[in-house]
Short mmCIF file of C-alpha atoms and ligand atoms in Angstrom, two decimals:
data_model
loop_
_atom_site.label_atom_id
_atom_site.label_comp_id
_atom_site.label_asym_id
_atom_site.label_seq_id
_atom_site.Cartn_x
_atom_site.Cartn_y
_atom_site.Cartn_z
CA MET A 21 -4.47 5.32 27.01
CA SER A 22 -1.85 4.26 29.53
CA THR A 23 1.72 5.40 29.41
CA ALA A 24 2.44 2.14 31.25
CA THR A 25 1.57 0.30 27.86
CA ILE A 26 5.15 0.66 26.73
CA SER A 27 7.68 0.76 29.55
CA GLY A 28 10.63 0.02 27.27
CA ASP A 29 12.13 -3.39 26.43
CA PRO A 30 15.44 -3.57 28.21
CA HIS A 31 17.02 -5.54 25.19
CA ILE A 32 16.05 -2.67 22.86
CA GLN A 33 16.94 0.13 25.45
CA ALA A 34 20.43 -1.47 25.77
CA ARG A 35 20.96 -1.33 22.06
CA PHE A 36 19.38 2.03 21.43
CA GLY A 37 20.93 4.12 24.15
CA GLU A 38 20.28 7.80 23.72
CA LEU A 39 22.54 9.62 21.39
CA LYS A 40 23.03 12.49 23.73
CA PRO A 41 22.79 12.01 27.54
CA PRO A 42 20.99 14.57 29.50
CA LEU A 43 22.87 17.49 31.21
CA THR A 44 23.61 17.18 34.88
CA ALA A 45 22.06 20.17 37.04
CA GLN A 46 25.70 21.54 37.26
CA ALA A 47 26.43 21.29 33.52
CA ALA A 48 23.00 22.87 32.75
CA ALA A 49 23.81 25.86 35.00
CA ILE A 50 27.18 26.34 33.41
CA GLU A 51 25.80 26.10 29.99
CA ALA A 52 22.89 28.46 30.72
CA ASP A 53 25.37 30.91 32.04
CA ARG A 54 27.18 31.04 28.66
CA CYS A 55 24.10 32.44 26.89
CA LEU A 56 24.51 36.11 25.93
CA HIS A 57 20.62 36.65 26.04
CA CYS A 58 20.77 38.41 22.65
CA PHE A 59 18.12 41.03 22.27
CA ASP A 60 17.36 40.00 18.70
CA ALA A 61 17.61 36.25 19.69
CA PRO A 62 18.28 34.65 16.19
CA CYS A 63 17.77 31.31 17.92
CA THR A 64 14.17 32.23 18.61
CA ALA A 65 13.66 33.63 15.07
CA SER A 66 14.84 30.30 13.54
CA CYS A 67 12.48 28.15 15.67
CA PRO A 68 9.24 27.55 13.84
CA THR A 69 7.36 27.75 17.14
CA HIS A 70 9.36 30.83 18.23
CA ILE A 71 10.25 29.56 21.68
CA ASP A 72 11.76 32.28 23.78
CA VAL A 73 15.15 30.79 23.95
CA PRO A 74 17.07 33.48 26.03
CA GLY A 75 13.98 33.64 28.32
CA PHE A 76 13.87 29.93 29.17
CA ILE A 77 17.70 29.72 29.38
CA LYS A 78 17.71 32.79 31.75
CA ARG A 79 15.29 31.00 34.08
CA ILE A 80 17.56 27.84 34.09
CA ALA A 81 20.52 30.05 35.08
CA SER A 82 18.48 31.49 38.04
CA GLY A 83 17.35 27.94 39.08
CA ASN A 84 13.84 28.39 38.03
CA LEU A 85 13.33 25.21 36.15
CA ARG A 86 9.43 25.29 36.36
CA GLY A 87 9.31 28.83 35.05
CA SER A 88 11.60 27.77 32.21
CA ALA A 89 9.52 24.83 31.29
CA LEU A 90 6.33 26.94 31.17
CA ARG A 91 8.14 29.43 28.99
CA ILE A 92 8.91 26.60 26.55
CA LEU A 93 5.38 25.03 26.82
CA ASP A 94 3.78 28.38 26.12
CA ALA A 95 5.31 28.37 22.64
CA ASN A 96 5.58 24.65 22.03
CA ILE A 97 3.52 22.05 23.88
CA LEU A 98 5.73 19.30 22.56
CA GLY A 99 8.80 20.96 23.92
CA ALA A 100 10.10 17.79 25.38
CA SER A 101 10.08 15.80 22.12
CA CYS A 102 11.25 18.69 20.05
CA ALA A 103 14.29 18.93 22.41
CA ARG A 104 15.13 15.50 21.22
CA VAL A 105 14.13 15.26 17.62
CA CYS A 106 14.57 18.79 16.18
CA PRO A 107 17.48 19.24 13.68
CA VAL A 108 18.83 22.06 15.92
CA ASP A 109 22.00 22.24 13.83
CA VAL A 110 20.00 23.81 11.13
CA LEU A 111 17.58 25.59 13.37
CA CYS A 112 18.13 27.30 16.78
CA GLU A 113 21.77 26.05 17.52
CA GLY A 114 22.66 26.68 13.87
CA SER A 115 21.74 30.37 14.21
CA CYS A 116 23.32 30.96 17.61
CA VAL A 117 25.54 34.00 17.62
CA MET A 118 28.24 32.03 19.21
CA HIS A 119 29.18 30.76 15.67
CA ARG A 120 30.17 34.39 14.78
CA TYR A 121 32.85 34.28 17.52
CA ASN A 122 34.12 30.86 16.61
CA ARG A 123 32.71 29.55 19.79
CA LYS A 124 30.40 26.38 20.40
CA PRO A 125 26.90 27.27 20.06
CA ILE A 126 24.78 27.14 23.25
CA GLN A 127 23.35 23.58 23.72
CA ILE A 128 19.75 24.85 23.47
CA ALA A 129 18.17 21.43 22.95
CA LEU A 130 19.80 19.87 26.05
CA LEU A 131 18.95 22.82 28.08
CA GLN A 132 15.35 22.61 26.84
CA ARG A 133 15.36 18.94 27.68
CA HIS A 134 16.74 19.76 31.14
CA ALA A 135 13.81 22.01 31.88
CA MET A 136 11.29 19.78 30.34
CA ASP A 137 12.50 16.68 32.25
CA ALA A 138 12.23 18.57 35.55
CA PHE A 139 8.67 19.58 34.67
CA TYR A 140 7.67 15.94 33.92
CA ALA A 141 9.23 14.84 37.14
CA SER A 142 7.08 17.40 38.97
CA GLY A 143 3.83 15.77 37.51
CA GLU A 144 2.48 19.20 36.76
CA VAL A 145 0.26 20.09 33.89
CA PRO A 146 0.26 23.41 31.96
CA PRO A 147 -2.44 25.85 33.10
CA ALA A 148 -5.69 25.86 31.07
CA ALA A 149 -8.84 27.90 31.01
CA PRO A 150 -11.80 26.17 32.97
CA ALA A 151 -13.17 23.30 30.82
CA ALA A 152 -15.92 24.41 28.35
CA SER A 153 -15.51 28.11 29.27
CA ARG A 154 -16.01 28.60 25.48
CA ALA A 155 -18.95 26.94 23.66
CA LEU A 156 -16.66 25.60 21.00
CA ARG A 157 -16.01 21.89 20.12
CA VAL A 158 -13.35 20.96 17.70
CA ALA A 159 -12.51 17.49 16.33
CA CYS A 160 -8.82 16.84 15.49
CA ILE A 161 -8.40 13.91 13.07
CA GLY A 162 -4.99 12.27 13.60
CA GLY A 163 -3.14 11.83 16.91
CA GLY A 164 0.22 13.12 15.91
CA PRO A 165 2.14 16.39 16.71
CA ALA A 166 -0.14 18.79 14.65
CA SER A 167 -3.28 17.63 16.21
CA LEU A 168 -1.87 17.43 19.68
CA ALA A 169 -0.55 21.18 19.37
CA CYS A 170 -3.99 22.29 18.07
CA ALA A 171 -5.93 20.51 20.63
CA ALA A 172 -3.66 21.78 23.45
CA GLU A 173 -3.90 25.40 22.31
CA LEU A 174 -7.79 25.12 22.02
CA ARG A 175 -8.03 23.53 25.42
CA ARG A 176 -5.74 26.13 26.90
CA GLN A 177 -8.15 28.76 25.79
CA GLY A 178 -11.23 27.05 27.11
CA ALA A 179 -12.50 25.14 24.14
CA GLN A 180 -13.15 21.48 23.93
CA ALA A 181 -10.96 19.42 21.75
CA THR A 182 -11.28 15.65 20.84
CA ILE A 183 -8.48 13.85 19.13
CA LEU A 184 -9.56 10.93 16.93
CA GLU A 185 -6.73 8.43 16.18
CA ARG A 186 -6.93 5.26 14.09
CA ARG A 187 -4.27 3.44 15.92
CA ALA A 188 -3.95 2.11 19.43
CA LEU A 189 -1.53 4.74 20.70
CA PRO A 190 -1.38 8.46 20.25
CA GLY A 191 1.71 10.62 19.18
CA GLY A 192 1.91 9.83 15.43
CA LEU A 193 5.51 9.44 14.28
CA ASN A 194 6.87 10.48 17.66
CA THR A 195 5.44 7.25 19.03
CA TYR A 196 5.78 5.04 15.96
CA GLY A 197 8.40 6.38 13.65
CA VAL A 198 11.30 8.22 15.36
CA ALA A 199 14.50 6.25 16.09
CA GLU A 200 14.57 5.06 19.68
CA TYR A 201 17.99 6.65 20.34
CA LYS A 202 16.38 10.01 19.58
CA LEU A 203 13.03 9.82 21.30
CA ARG A 204 11.83 6.78 23.29
CA THR A 205 8.30 5.63 22.92
CA ALA A 206 7.65 5.98 26.62
CA ASP A 207 8.84 9.80 26.40
CA SER A 208 6.56 10.43 23.56
CA LEU A 209 3.55 8.88 25.45
CA ARG A 210 4.45 10.75 28.70
CA GLU A 211 4.15 13.91 26.69
CA VAL A 212 0.76 12.95 25.26
CA GLU A 213 -0.35 11.94 28.75
CA MET A 214 0.46 15.40 30.03
CA ILE A 215 -1.71 16.82 27.21
CA ARG A 216 -4.54 14.48 27.89
CA ARG A 217 -4.45 15.60 31.52
CA MET A 218 -5.04 19.21 30.32
CA GLY A 219 -8.61 17.94 29.64
CA ILE A 220 -8.52 16.71 26.05
CA ASP A 221 -10.55 13.73 25.04
CA PHE A 222 -9.01 10.90 22.94
CA ARG A 223 -10.87 8.29 20.91
CA PHE A 224 -8.62 5.50 19.67
CA GLY A 225 -9.28 2.99 16.86
CA VAL A 226 -11.40 5.57 15.03
CA ASN A 227 -10.86 5.48 11.25
CA VAL A 228 -12.53 8.41 9.71
CA ASP A 229 -12.31 7.37 6.10
CA SER A 230 -15.74 7.91 4.55
CA ALA A 231 -18.14 10.85 3.78
CA SER A 232 -20.64 9.52 6.33
CA ALA A 233 -18.00 9.44 9.07
CA LEU A 234 -17.14 13.12 8.28
CA GLU A 235 -20.88 14.00 8.24
CA ALA A 236 -21.20 12.48 11.73
CA LEU A 237 -18.27 14.63 12.91
CA GLU A 238 -19.74 17.69 11.31
CA ALA A 239 -22.97 17.13 13.24
CA GLU A 240 -21.09 16.67 16.55
CA PHE A 241 -18.38 19.35 16.37
CA ASP A 242 -18.25 22.97 15.23
CA TYR A 243 -14.88 22.64 13.37
CA ILE A 244 -12.74 19.82 12.17
CA PHE A 245 -8.94 20.04 12.16
CA LEU A 246 -7.08 17.77 9.77
CA GLY A 247 -3.74 16.55 11.16
CA LEU A 248 -3.71 13.40 8.96
CA GLY A 249 0.12 13.18 8.51
CA LEU A 250 1.06 11.03 5.47
CA GLY A 251 0.09 7.58 4.20
CA ALA A 252 2.18 4.36 3.89
CA MET A 253 5.66 4.35 2.47
CA GLN A 254 6.00 4.41 -1.26
CA ARG A 255 6.44 1.18 -2.99
CA LEU A 256 9.57 0.42 -5.04
CA GLY A 257 7.48 -0.70 -7.86
CA ILE A 258 9.77 -3.73 -8.74
CA PRO A 259 8.83 -7.35 -9.14
CA GLY A 260 9.14 -9.36 -5.96
CA GLU A 261 8.82 -6.45 -3.46
CA ASP A 262 5.99 -8.28 -1.50
CA SER A 263 8.40 -11.10 -0.67
CA ASP A 264 8.99 -12.14 2.92
CA GLY A 265 12.08 -10.25 4.18
CA VAL A 266 10.83 -6.98 2.67
CA MET A 267 9.82 -4.45 5.35
CA ASN A 268 9.61 -0.74 4.80
CA ALA A 269 11.58 1.72 6.94
CA LEU A 270 8.57 2.85 9.03
CA GLU A 271 7.39 -0.76 9.67
CA LEU A 272 10.94 -1.61 10.78
CA ILE A 273 11.20 1.29 13.19
CA ALA A 274 7.78 0.67 14.65
CA ALA A 275 8.40 -2.99 14.99
CA TYR A 276 11.58 -2.63 17.07
CA LYS A 277 10.25 0.21 19.10
CA HIS A 278 7.18 -1.75 20.13
CA GLY A 279 8.87 -5.14 20.69
CA HIS A 280 7.93 -7.00 17.59
CA LEU A 281 11.48 -7.10 16.06
CA ARG A 282 14.40 -7.69 18.43
CA GLU A 283 17.15 -8.79 16.11
CA ALA A 284 18.49 -8.42 12.57
CA HIS A 285 21.30 -10.45 11.08
CA GLY A 286 23.49 -10.83 8.07
CA THR A 287 23.06 -8.28 5.28
CA VAL A 288 20.36 -5.61 5.22
CA VAL A 289 19.84 -3.27 2.30
CA VAL A 290 18.04 0.05 2.70
CA VAL A 291 16.79 1.85 -0.40
CA GLY A 292 16.63 5.68 -0.17
CA ALA A 293 18.71 8.44 1.26
CA GLY A 294 16.42 10.47 3.45
CA ASN A 295 16.47 10.79 7.20
CA THR A 296 14.15 7.96 7.66
CA ALA A 297 16.32 5.75 5.51
CA ILE A 298 19.22 6.60 7.82
CA ASP A 299 17.15 5.82 10.94
CA ALA A 300 16.33 2.41 9.55
CA ALA A 301 19.86 1.59 8.41
CA ASN A 302 21.26 2.60 11.84
CA ALA A 303 18.52 0.56 13.53
CA ALA A 304 19.47 -2.52 11.40
CA ARG A 305 23.03 -2.09 12.64
CA ARG A 306 22.04 -1.77 16.24
CA LEU A 307 19.76 -4.86 15.96
CA GLY A 308 22.77 -6.86 14.92
CA ALA A 309 23.06 -6.78 11.14
CA SER A 310 26.72 -7.29 10.28
CA THR A 311 26.46 -5.41 6.92
CA VAL A 312 24.02 -2.69 6.14
CA TYR A 313 24.09 -0.94 2.63
CA LEU A 314 22.14 2.12 1.96
CA LEU A 315 21.47 2.10 -1.79
CA TYR A 316 20.64 5.34 -3.57
CA ARG A 317 20.05 6.00 -7.23
CA ARG A 318 21.61 9.51 -7.13
CA SER A 319 24.85 10.85 -5.69
CA GLU A 320 26.01 11.67 -2.14
CA ASN A 321 25.32 15.36 -2.84
CA ASP A 322 21.65 14.75 -3.78
CA MET A 323 20.73 12.82 -0.66
CA SER A 324 17.93 14.52 1.32
CA ALA A 325 19.21 13.48 4.79
CA PHE A 326 20.85 16.09 6.85
CA ASP A 327 24.60 16.14 6.89
CA PHE A 328 24.76 15.14 10.58
CA GLU A 329 22.44 12.28 9.93
CA TYR A 330 24.73 11.11 7.10
CA GLU A 331 27.88 11.37 9.41
CA HIS A 332 26.08 9.40 12.23
CA ALA A 333 25.15 6.59 9.75
CA LYS A 334 28.81 6.38 8.74
CA GLN A 335 29.82 6.26 12.37
CA GLU A 336 27.32 3.38 12.83
CA GLY A 337 29.03 1.46 9.97
CA VAL A 338 26.44 1.86 7.30
CA GLN A 339 27.95 1.52 3.79
CA PHE A 340 26.68 3.69 0.93
CA LEU A 341 26.14 2.47 -2.57
CA TRP A 342 25.56 5.61 -4.87
CA HIS A 343 23.99 5.64 -8.42
CA ARG A 344 22.52 2.17 -7.97
CA GLN A 345 18.90 1.32 -8.40
CA PRO A 346 17.02 -1.90 -7.47
CA VAL A 347 15.25 -3.70 -10.39
CA ALA A 348 13.89 -6.88 -8.88
CA VAL A 349 13.76 -9.11 -5.72
CA ARG A 350 14.22 -12.89 -6.11
CA PRO A 351 14.17 -15.58 -3.59
CA GLY A 352 17.55 -16.68 -2.58
CA GLU A 353 18.77 -19.72 -0.50
CA ARG A 354 17.65 -20.33 3.07
CA HIS A 355 15.07 -17.64 3.12
CA ARG A 356 17.47 -15.00 1.84
CA LEU A 357 16.65 -12.50 -0.95
CA LEU A 358 18.46 -11.67 -4.17
CA LEU A 359 18.29 -7.98 -4.93
CA ASP A 360 18.99 -7.26 -8.54
CA THR A 361 20.36 -3.80 -8.97
CA VAL A 362 21.75 -1.79 -11.86
CA GLN A 363 24.07 1.30 -11.97
CA VAL A 364 22.46 4.42 -13.37
CA ARG A 365 23.67 7.78 -14.62
CA PRO A 366 21.87 11.07 -15.47
CA ALA A 367 21.05 11.39 -19.14
CA GLU A 368 18.70 13.99 -20.64
CA GLY A 369 17.08 14.84 -17.25
CA LYS A 370 16.49 11.16 -16.33
CA LEU A 371 18.40 8.37 -14.80
CA ALA A 372 19.48 5.78 -17.41
CA PRO A 373 20.94 2.35 -16.71
CA ILE A 374 24.49 1.80 -17.59
CA PRO A 375 24.82 -1.36 -19.86
CA ASP A 376 26.41 -4.38 -18.27
CA SER A 377 26.30 -2.87 -14.74
CA GLN A 378 23.90 -5.45 -13.17
CA TYR A 379 24.84 -6.55 -9.78
CA THR A 380 22.99 -8.85 -7.38
CA ILE A 381 23.13 -8.32 -3.69
CA ASP A 382 22.42 -11.44 -1.57
CA CYS A 383 20.70 -10.17 1.55
CA ASP A 384 18.51 -11.11 4.52
CA MET A 385 16.25 -8.05 4.50
CA LEU A 386 15.28 -5.36 2.16
CA VAL A 387 14.02 -2.04 3.58
CA PRO A 388 12.37 0.36 1.13
CA ALA A 389 12.61 3.96 2.43
CA ILE A 390 11.83 6.20 -0.51
CA GLY A 391 9.26 8.55 1.21
CA GLN A 392 5.67 8.36 2.28
CA SER A 393 2.70 8.57 -0.02
CA PRO A 394 -0.11 10.97 0.50
CA LEU A 395 -3.19 9.86 2.40
CA THR A 396 -5.67 9.67 -0.28
CA ARG A 397 -8.64 7.67 1.11
CA LEU A 398 -9.95 10.27 3.50
CA ILE A 399 -9.03 13.42 1.47
CA GLN A 400 -10.99 12.22 -1.53
CA GLU A 401 -14.06 12.55 0.62
CA LEU A 402 -13.39 16.05 1.77
CA ARG A 403 -15.94 18.39 0.27
CA HIS A 404 -14.66 21.96 -0.68
CA VAL A 405 -11.31 21.15 0.65
CA GLU A 406 -8.90 21.54 -2.27
CA VAL A 407 -6.23 18.75 -2.68
CA ARG A 408 -3.22 19.29 -4.88
CA ASP A 409 -0.51 16.70 -5.56
CA GLY A 410 -1.89 14.61 -2.72
CA ARG A 411 -1.55 17.42 -0.19
CA ILE A 412 -4.37 19.54 1.37
CA VAL A 413 -4.28 23.09 0.26
CA ALA A 414 -4.35 25.34 3.49
CA ASP A 415 -3.13 28.67 4.27
CA LEU A 416 0.04 28.24 6.08
CA ALA A 417 -0.45 31.13 8.49
CA THR A 418 -3.94 30.08 9.60
CA GLY A 419 -4.52 26.41 8.49
CA ARG A 420 -7.63 27.53 6.72
CA THR A 421 -8.89 25.37 3.92
CA GLY A 422 -11.50 26.16 1.25
CA ASN A 423 -14.16 24.77 3.59
CA PRO A 424 -14.81 27.20 6.43
CA ARG A 425 -15.36 24.43 8.99
CA TYR A 426 -12.14 22.59 8.03
CA PHE A 427 -8.54 23.62 9.09
CA ALA A 428 -5.40 21.61 8.41
CA ALA A 429 -1.74 21.56 9.16
CA GLY A 430 1.36 19.28 9.45
CA ASP A 431 2.66 16.81 6.96
CA CYS A 432 -0.80 16.44 5.17
CA VAL A 433 -0.37 20.12 4.13
CA ASN A 434 3.52 20.49 3.88
CA GLY A 435 4.24 17.19 2.42
CA GLY A 436 6.43 16.00 5.34
CA ARG A 437 8.66 18.26 7.32
CA GLU A 438 9.89 18.36 11.03
CA VAL A 439 7.85 17.66 14.20
CA VAL A 440 8.27 21.34 15.10
CA ASP A 441 6.84 22.48 11.83
CA ALA A 442 3.71 20.37 12.46
CA VAL A 443 3.46 21.72 16.11
CA ALA A 444 3.70 25.30 14.74
CA GLY A 445 1.01 24.60 12.12
CA GLY A 446 -1.36 23.07 14.63
CA LYS A 447 -1.09 25.84 17.04
CA ARG A 448 -1.61 28.48 14.26
CA ALA A 449 -4.76 26.71 13.14
CA ALA A 450 -6.10 26.63 16.71
CA LEU A 451 -5.51 30.37 17.04
CA ALA A 452 -7.30 30.93 13.73
CA ILE A 453 -10.34 28.77 14.95
CA LEU A 454 -10.54 30.81 18.01
CA LYS A 455 -10.44 34.05 16.17
CA THR A 456 -13.00 32.90 13.70
CA THR A 457 -15.33 31.90 16.55
CA GLU A 458 -14.82 35.25 18.36
CA ALA A 459 -15.58 37.17 15.25
CA ALA A 460 -18.71 35.12 14.56
CA ASN A 461 -19.86 35.77 18.17
CA ALA A 462 -19.02 39.44 18.15
FE1 SF4 B 530 21.80 32.63 23.66
FE2 SF4 B 530 22.86 31.89 21.39
FE3 SF4 B 530 20.26 32.49 21.49
FE4 SF4 B 530 22.07 34.47 21.74
S1 SF4 B 530 21.69 33.19 19.93
S2 SF4 B 530 20.29 34.17 22.92
S3 SF4 B 530 23.77 33.21 22.84
S4 SF4 B 530 21.25 30.75 22.54
#
């Protein structure tokens, strides 16, 4: 892997400027000084990785940026990307005691980013035990946040970890699926490169999708960690959805982030109302679409996107069509699409179409964004690993599955949550693997 692979397309960078610029050194010092260093630190308690927030902020205030970054990395090896993508309004900053005094919460995410950016600028790597100081080899399937966190913790404690990724680049959704104005691809790859330099092996283009592939891994490694993430986006299940001009939200985000889609024009319709739908709708606007509709079959109150994401989309000029459902896609004139929709209303626990409410939207692009499906191919092959509703059944505190050699965490277990949840789960699984090995060797 080379982080030079993606240096950033200037055209895309210009359109997807970061939502929040970094703090200057002076602003960071002033902000750090505002922290009360609460003894019970509700900010730390609300972070799934339990970063020592007052501890790292205190180090910024005293000018010790390296010590601050190491404090963050100790809890969360993806501290740099989490500083950019975490929904801090509902996590650390949302629980800051400053709210109680009607004061602005401490800008924890920007302070965290400040410390992490300084650490990356130094070129340093977090300390790890000497390579192979433990006779323990673990394969981590999937190159996203859960596997990265698991592998880093194992490596830190002297085990060997190998990450197997089916795609050309590591980082999972951080690299392929997060809006560029939140986390740039180059920044995701920079973070993975630091983890690689800790002494972790990566194998790319490896598709573990059969019983024989799993058997080969079982022969080579002591344990297998499943950080598989989720599968492709769900299909709408309507006629015509395979037409040219239909591109799901994750395909759209990956395409513009990696230089395959540089412009959008005319009218774009996004179907869905989660955070990924919002990211896709905002992207379509920034790529040049004059009109972007976000179409959702339920109400504004039912949307799963965070409030701040909804507000952001409104500011970007996205228009919302509530209680409307797509029913078919037909070819329009000059490569356009005709999206037939119908108004729906709740009736007896379901959504029923309202008679004579059909409406056709003439659009240039249709973007389904109604959630990701479970990864079914590989998990069908897992022996003694229970799968329920498409999710791997694993103990949330340890990542243990029903098969003592398999651990799992992240989206393939929780059904799709935040990056920080995947990091926390991956690290907990690593600690459980280490404890299991120690108990076996005692
Ligand atoms: Fe500082 Fe707010 Fe955390 Fe208290 S709750 S330690 S003021 S960031």
